[in-house]
């Protein structure tokens, strides 16, 4: 996995729980890297190992860690590195989500050795969109939910994310319904 | 050709080229792309393009008044326009259309990072998908994030290296502090232990010599026992200090060329008295009498004396102890063997032999006094010389300790020399000292030492005045101008080193002999004493005879005669 992902887990644990907790997570996961570098590819097992260790050290469930990581990635990590890019992807949350599939298309162009996920959009209407998430990696759908919530915060547009199809329950990909109209009316 | 070219309506064309614009021969705008129209709302049909765009040329002033001729000449170059009202820069290719004459500029904004994009109020959707600008922006972004991470990593590593270095130097400082305090402790201990011993040995020597009047035989015997025990204790302290010094890496060999026969004779002289008492036959056998050896003479003597006194100690009355030397040309080394006809050592005990405080039989240790440190010290001193020690032994028959000391260039020295058993030279008797009355200043803060030395010197017909600290010593010298000063180093108010320096700073006392007296046996003390101006140095406890001898050696001739 791209170094940015591991780095983001590092920042999340360090900022929200403290540097000593991060050292504990690293130790538990058997990771000896001093720091991660984006654009560098690390084994997926390392990322899964870090998430697993984080659940133990922080006393959270895997879903909680993945969700927190997803949201943190958008609001902190990506925002630091790709903030202008993220905010340039659309003037509204709708425009952003329309554009989302392109990000990973470009990731695949820029880093041909990576296996970024693929997103597709459908059923776009004024207050919502259906997002299709395709990935070879198992168990990361909670990251998407966290990320979508982060995006909603970034665009200051409350949104409801509903996970409607589950790959781990037999569907051929995950599907999310993102609805910001309902929240807008509150 | 025309047939196969697709016909696009205005909307389609604008989707592909959202930043395009078309001007007529007079440079008036005919049409603009949808995004350009939004970003530069003043560029409307009929407007003069020169009013809104400067033609940008690298390394020269922007061209304001570009016209159709200019454009026609530059058809195959890249046009870069800069907006006069915003920061927008457009990189374009021009296409000249005929009938009617029009100029079509196709291009997109020149942005080098997403921040510039934001400043221009552009979003990613404003770019046509075929335009690779956004891909490049994402690439730039990825690269700069990566660079940032790499920088962070190298900072972290640098910090880590700095932390480790700091830790290490702290540990080092701590270590050398500990080492220093260990040395200080050793030095202080040697002072503490030797000062009272000085008094014991000095006073018993004085008593035995009748300085305090005659004594009966019983008293003399007791006094001799006290002196013997004192000397034994001194040997123990010296061994301990030496082992500690070697352990602290403080033992430095003073290598000189030494005559091996002299060395052997001197070593044997040490044990001669004891051997005679036990009726032990002492022998020296050399295969080459004129061989020279580069070694620390004092330490080598220490090695031999240690082995010899052990041999004498463990050899019953009437036995023999032989010191044998052999040149081994092959290994370029000199072998010293000490062979006795003593009690011998069991094979299983040989291994434990060289570890400190091992005496093989506690019964024996009572019968034959020994420190248990001797062999350890021998081993360490030999190792310091780069040599080795071997031992052969048989219970009841005796032991043979062989010390091998490397000796380069042995063959060239190996002249034709008779080998054989050499008779031992007699110990030189102590010379009779002339009785004159020079004035000696004794400076020492320890009353017993002061008394012992004073008594002894007076008994040797020397006049003595006393000082109990460095300040007093300086004062006394100025008042009495003694023939010689005996200066203790560790004293209150002003120590001996300072006192010597004070005296030497005065022109009147530059030639006055000063002998430093100190219990500190650490390396460097001698140098320090000499450096501040002492003529000589004696380590406490001082052998009284030695003291007098040294004093005599430094007194001007006219006074000693
Ligand atoms: C600037 C925008 C983005 C960039 C440059 C980006 C880039 C990347 C990269 C480089 C990876 C690692 C791929 C690999 O190592 O194989 C990744 C993974 C991922 N991204 Fe993004 N991403 C962006 C936005 C998003 C957004 C907005 C979402 C979700 C709503 C998202 C969801 C994910 C997920 C779930 C993964 C985990 C890997 C997987 O599922 O296989 N990304 N992204």
CSV table of N, CA and C in Angstrom, one decimal, chain A residues 2 4 7 10 22 32-40 80-85 87-91 95-96 98-99 102-104 106-107 109-111, chain B residues 38 114-118 121-127 129 131 134-150 152-153 156-157 160:
chain,number,residue,atom,x,y,z
A,2,UNK,N,0.4,2.2,-0.7
A,2,UNK,CA,1.0,3.6,-0.7
A,2,UNK,C,1.4,4.1,0.7
A,4,UNK,N,1.5,6.9,2.0
A,4,UNK,CA,0.6,7.9,2.5
A,4,UNK,C,-0.4,7.3,3.5
A,7,UNK,N,1.3,6.4,6.7
A,7,UNK,CA,1.6,7.7,7.4
A,7,UNK,C,0.4,8.3,8.1
A,10,UNK,N,-0.3,6.6,11.2
A,10,UNK,CA,0.7,7.1,12.2
A,10,UNK,C,0.2,8.5,12.8
A,22,UNK,N,1.6,5.5,19.6
A,22,UNK,CA,2.1,5.1,18.2
A,22,UNK,C,3.3,4.1,18.3
A,32,UNK,N,9.3,-1.5,12.0
A,32,UNK,CA,10.5,-0.9,12.5
A,32,UNK,C,10.8,0.4,11.8
A,33,UNK,N,10.0,0.8,10.7
A,33,UNK,CA,10.3,2.0,10.0
A,33,UNK,C,10.3,3.2,10.9
A,34,UNK,N,11.2,4.1,10.7
A,34,UNK,CA,11.2,5.4,11.5
A,34,UNK,C,10.1,6.3,11.1
A,35,UNK,N,9.8,6.3,9.8
A,35,UNK,CA,8.7,7.1,9.3
A,35,UNK,C,8.4,6.6,7.9
A,36,UNK,N,7.1,6.9,7.5
A,36,UNK,CA,6.7,6.4,6.1
A,36,UNK,C,6.9,7.5,5.1
A,37,UNK,N,7.1,7.1,3.9
A,37,UNK,CA,7.2,8.1,2.9
A,37,UNK,C,6.1,7.9,1.8
A,38,UNK,N,5.3,8.9,1.5
A,38,UNK,CA,4.3,8.8,0.5
A,38,UNK,C,5.0,8.3,-0.8
A,39,UNK,N,4.2,7.8,-1.7
A,39,UNK,CA,4.7,7.4,-3.0
A,39,UNK,C,5.6,6.1,-2.9
A,40,UNK,N,6.0,5.7,-1.7
A,40,UNK,CA,6.7,4.5,-1.6
A,40,UNK,C,5.7,3.4,-1.3
A,80,UNK,N,-3.6,18.0,4.3
A,80,UNK,CA,-2.3,18.6,4.3
A,80,UNK,C,-1.6,18.6,3.0
A,81,UNK,N,-1.7,17.4,2.4
A,81,UNK,CA,-0.9,17.1,1.1
A,81,UNK,C,-1.7,17.5,-0.1
A,82,UNK,N,-3.0,17.2,-0.1
A,82,UNK,CA,-3.8,17.3,-1.3
A,82,UNK,C,-5.0,18.3,-1.1
A,83,UNK,N,-4.8,19.1,0.0
A,83,UNK,CA,-6.0,20.0,0.4
A,83,UNK,C,-6.5,20.8,-0.8
A,84,UNK,N,-5.6,21.5,-1.5
A,84,UNK,CA,-6.1,22.3,-2.6
A,84,UNK,C,-6.7,21.5,-3.7
A,85,UNK,N,-6.1,20.4,-3.9
A,85,UNK,CA,-6.6,19.4,-4.9
A,85,UNK,C,-8.0,18.9,-4.5
A,87,UNK,N,-10.1,20.3,-2.5
A,87,UNK,CA,-11.1,21.4,-2.6
A,87,UNK,C,-11.3,21.9,-4.0
A,88,UNK,N,-10.4,21.6,-4.9
A,88,UNK,CA,-10.6,22.0,-6.3
A,88,UNK,C,-11.4,21.0,-7.1
A,89,UNK,N,-11.8,19.9,-6.4
A,89,UNK,CA,-12.4,18.8,-7.1
A,89,UNK,C,-13.9,19.1,-7.3
A,90,UNK,N,-14.4,20.2,-6.8
A,90,UNK,CA,-15.8,20.6,-6.9
A,90,UNK,C,-16.1,21.7,-6.0
A,91,UNK,N,-17.1,22.4,-6.4
A,91,UNK,CA,-17.5,23.5,-5.5
A,91,UNK,C,-18.5,23.1,-4.4
A,95,UNK,N,-20.5,17.9,-6.7
A,95,UNK,CA,-19.5,18.0,-7.7
A,95,UNK,C,-18.3,17.2,-7.4
A,96,UNK,N,-17.9,17.2,-6.1
A,96,UNK,CA,-16.7,16.5,-5.6
A,96,UNK,C,-16.9,15.0,-5.9
A,98,UNK,N,-18.9,13.5,-7.9
A,98,UNK,CA,-18.9,13.2,-9.4
A,98,UNK,C,-17.5,13.0,-9.8
A,99,UNK,N,-16.6,13.8,-9.2
A,99,UNK,CA,-15.2,13.8,-9.7
A,99,UNK,C,-14.4,12.7,-9.1
A,102,UNK,N,-12.1,10.0,-10.7
A,102,UNK,CA,-10.9,10.4,-11.5
A,102,UNK,C,-9.6,10.4,-10.7
A,103,UNK,N,-9.8,10.6,-9.4
A,103,UNK,CA,-8.6,10.7,-8.5
A,103,UNK,C,-7.8,9.4,-8.6
A,104,UNK,N,-8.5,8.2,-8.5
A,104,UNK,CA,-7.8,7.0,-8.5
A,104,UNK,C,-7.4,6.5,-9.9
A,106,UNK,N,-6.2,8.6,-11.9
A,106,UNK,CA,-4.9,9.2,-12.0
A,106,UNK,C,-3.8,8.6,-11.2
A,107,UNK,N,-4.2,8.1,-10.0
A,107,UNK,CA,-3.3,7.4,-9.1
A,107,UNK,C,-2.7,6.2,-9.9
A,109,UNK,N,-2.5,5.9,-13.1
A,109,UNK,CA,-1.6,6.4,-14.1
A,109,UNK,C,-0.2,6.8,-13.6
A,110,UNK,N,-0.3,7.5,-12.4
A,110,UNK,CA,1.0,8.0,-11.9
A,110,UNK,C,1.8,6.9,-11.3
A,111,UNK,N,1.2,6.0,-10.5
A,111,UNK,CA,1.9,4.9,-9.9
A,111,UNK,C,1.4,3.5,-10.4
B,38,UNK,N,-16.2,32.7,-18.2
B,38,UNK,CA,-16.6,32.8,-16.8
B,38,UNK,C,-15.4,33.5,-16.0
B,114,UNK,N,-1.6,23.0,-7.3
B,114,UNK,CA,-3.1,23.2,-7.0
B,114,UNK,C,-3.3,24.5,-6.3
B,115,UNK,N,-2.4,25.1,-5.7
B,115,UNK,CA,-2.6,26.4,-5.0
B,115,UNK,C,-2.9,27.5,-6.0
B,116,UNK,N,-2.1,27.5,-7.1
B,116,UNK,CA,-2.3,28.5,-8.2
B,116,UNK,C,-3.7,28.3,-8.8
B,117,UNK,N,-4.1,27.0,-8.8
B,117,UNK,CA,-5.5,26.7,-9.4
B,117,UNK,C,-6.5,27.4,-8.5
B,118,UNK,N,-6.3,27.3,-7.2
B,118,UNK,CA,-7.3,27.8,-6.3
B,118,UNK,C,-7.3,29.3,-6.4
B,121,UNK,N,-9.5,30.6,-9.0
B,121,UNK,CA,-10.9,30.2,-8.9
B,121,UNK,C,-11.3,29.2,-9.9
B,122,UNK,N,-10.3,28.3,-10.2
B,122,UNK,CA,-10.7,27.2,-11.1
B,122,UNK,C,-10.9,25.9,-10.4
B,123,UNK,N,-11.7,25.0,-10.9
B,123,UNK,CA,-11.9,23.7,-10.3
B,123,UNK,C,-11.4,22.7,-11.3
B,124,UNK,N,-11.2,21.5,-10.8
B,124,UNK,CA,-10.7,20.5,-11.7
B,124,UNK,C,-11.6,20.2,-12.9
B,125,UNK,N,-12.9,20.3,-12.6
B,125,UNK,CA,-13.9,20.1,-13.7
B,125,UNK,C,-13.8,21.1,-14.8
B,126,UNK,N,-13.1,22.2,-14.6
B,126,UNK,CA,-13.0,23.3,-15.6
B,126,UNK,C,-12.1,22.8,-16.7
B,127,UNK,N,-11.3,21.8,-16.5
B,127,UNK,CA,-10.4,21.3,-17.5
B,127,UNK,C,-11.0,20.2,-18.3
B,129,UNK,N,-11.2,16.7,-20.1
B,129,UNK,CA,-10.6,15.4,-19.6
B,129,UNK,C,-9.3,15.1,-20.4
B,131,UNK,N,-7.2,17.1,-21.4
B,131,UNK,CA,-6.1,18.0,-21.0
B,131,UNK,C,-5.3,17.3,-19.8
B,134,UNK,N,-4.4,18.4,-15.2
B,134,UNK,CA,-4.8,17.9,-13.9
B,134,UNK,C,-3.9,16.7,-13.5
B,135,UNK,N,-3.7,15.9,-14.4
B,135,UNK,CA,-2.8,14.7,-14.1
B,135,UNK,C,-1.5,15.2,-13.6
B,136,UNK,N,-1.0,16.2,-14.3
B,136,UNK,CA,0.3,16.7,-13.9
B,136,UNK,C,0.3,17.3,-12.6
B,137,UNK,N,-0.9,18.0,-12.3
B,137,UNK,CA,-1.0,18.6,-11.0
B,137,UNK,C,-1.0,17.6,-9.9
B,138,UNK,N,-1.7,16.5,-10.2
B,138,UNK,CA,-1.8,15.4,-9.2
B,138,UNK,C,-0.4,14.8,-9.0
B,139,UNK,N,0.3,14.7,-10.1
B,139,UNK,CA,1.7,14.1,-10.0
B,139,UNK,C,2.6,15.0,-9.2
B,140,UNK,N,2.5,16.3,-9.5
B,140,UNK,CA,3.3,17.3,-8.8
B,140,UNK,C,3.0,17.2,-7.3
B,141,UNK,N,1.7,17.1,-7.0
B,141,UNK,CA,1.2,17.1,-5.6
B,141,UNK,C,1.8,15.8,-4.9
B,142,UNK,N,1.7,14.7,-5.6
B,142,UNK,CA,2.2,13.4,-5.1
B,142,UNK,C,3.7,13.5,-4.8
B,143,UNK,N,4.4,14.1,-5.8
B,143,UNK,CA,5.8,14.2,-5.6
B,143,UNK,C,6.2,15.2,-4.4
B,144,UNK,N,5.5,16.3,-4.4
B,144,UNK,CA,5.9,17.2,-3.3
B,144,UNK,C,5.5,16.6,-1.9
B,145,UNK,N,4.4,15.9,-1.8
B,145,UNK,CA,4.1,15.3,-0.6
B,145,UNK,C,5.2,14.3,-0.2
B,146,UNK,N,5.6,13.5,-1.2
B,146,UNK,CA,6.6,12.5,-1.0
B,146,UNK,C,7.9,13.2,-0.5
B,147,UNK,N,8.2,14.3,-1.1
B,147,UNK,CA,9.4,15.0,-0.8
B,147,UNK,C,9.4,15.5,0.6
B,148,UNK,N,8.2,16.0,1.0
B,148,UNK,CA,8.0,16.5,2.3
B,148,UNK,C,8.1,15.4,3.3
B,149,UNK,N,7.6,14.2,3.0
B,149,UNK,CA,7.7,13.0,3.9
B,149,UNK,C,9.2,12.6,4.0
B,150,UNK,N,9.9,12.6,2.9
B,150,UNK,CA,11.3,12.2,2.9
B,150,UNK,C,12.1,13.2,3.8
B,152,UNK,N,10.9,14.9,6.3
B,152,UNK,CA,10.5,14.6,7.7
B,152,UNK,C,11.3,13.4,8.2
B,153,UNK,N,11.4,12.4,7.3
B,153,UNK,CA,12.1,11.2,7.7
B,153,UNK,C,13.5,11.5,8.0
B,156,UNK,N,13.8,13.2,11.2
B,156,UNK,CA,13.7,12.3,12.3
B,156,UNK,C,14.9,11.4,12.5
B,157,UNK,N,15.5,11.0,11.4
B,157,UNK,CA,16.7,10.2,11.5
B,157,UNK,C,17.9,11.0,12.1
B,160,UNK,N,17.4,11.3,15.6
B,160,UNK,CA,17.7,10.1,16.3
B,160,UNK,C,19.2,9.9,16.4
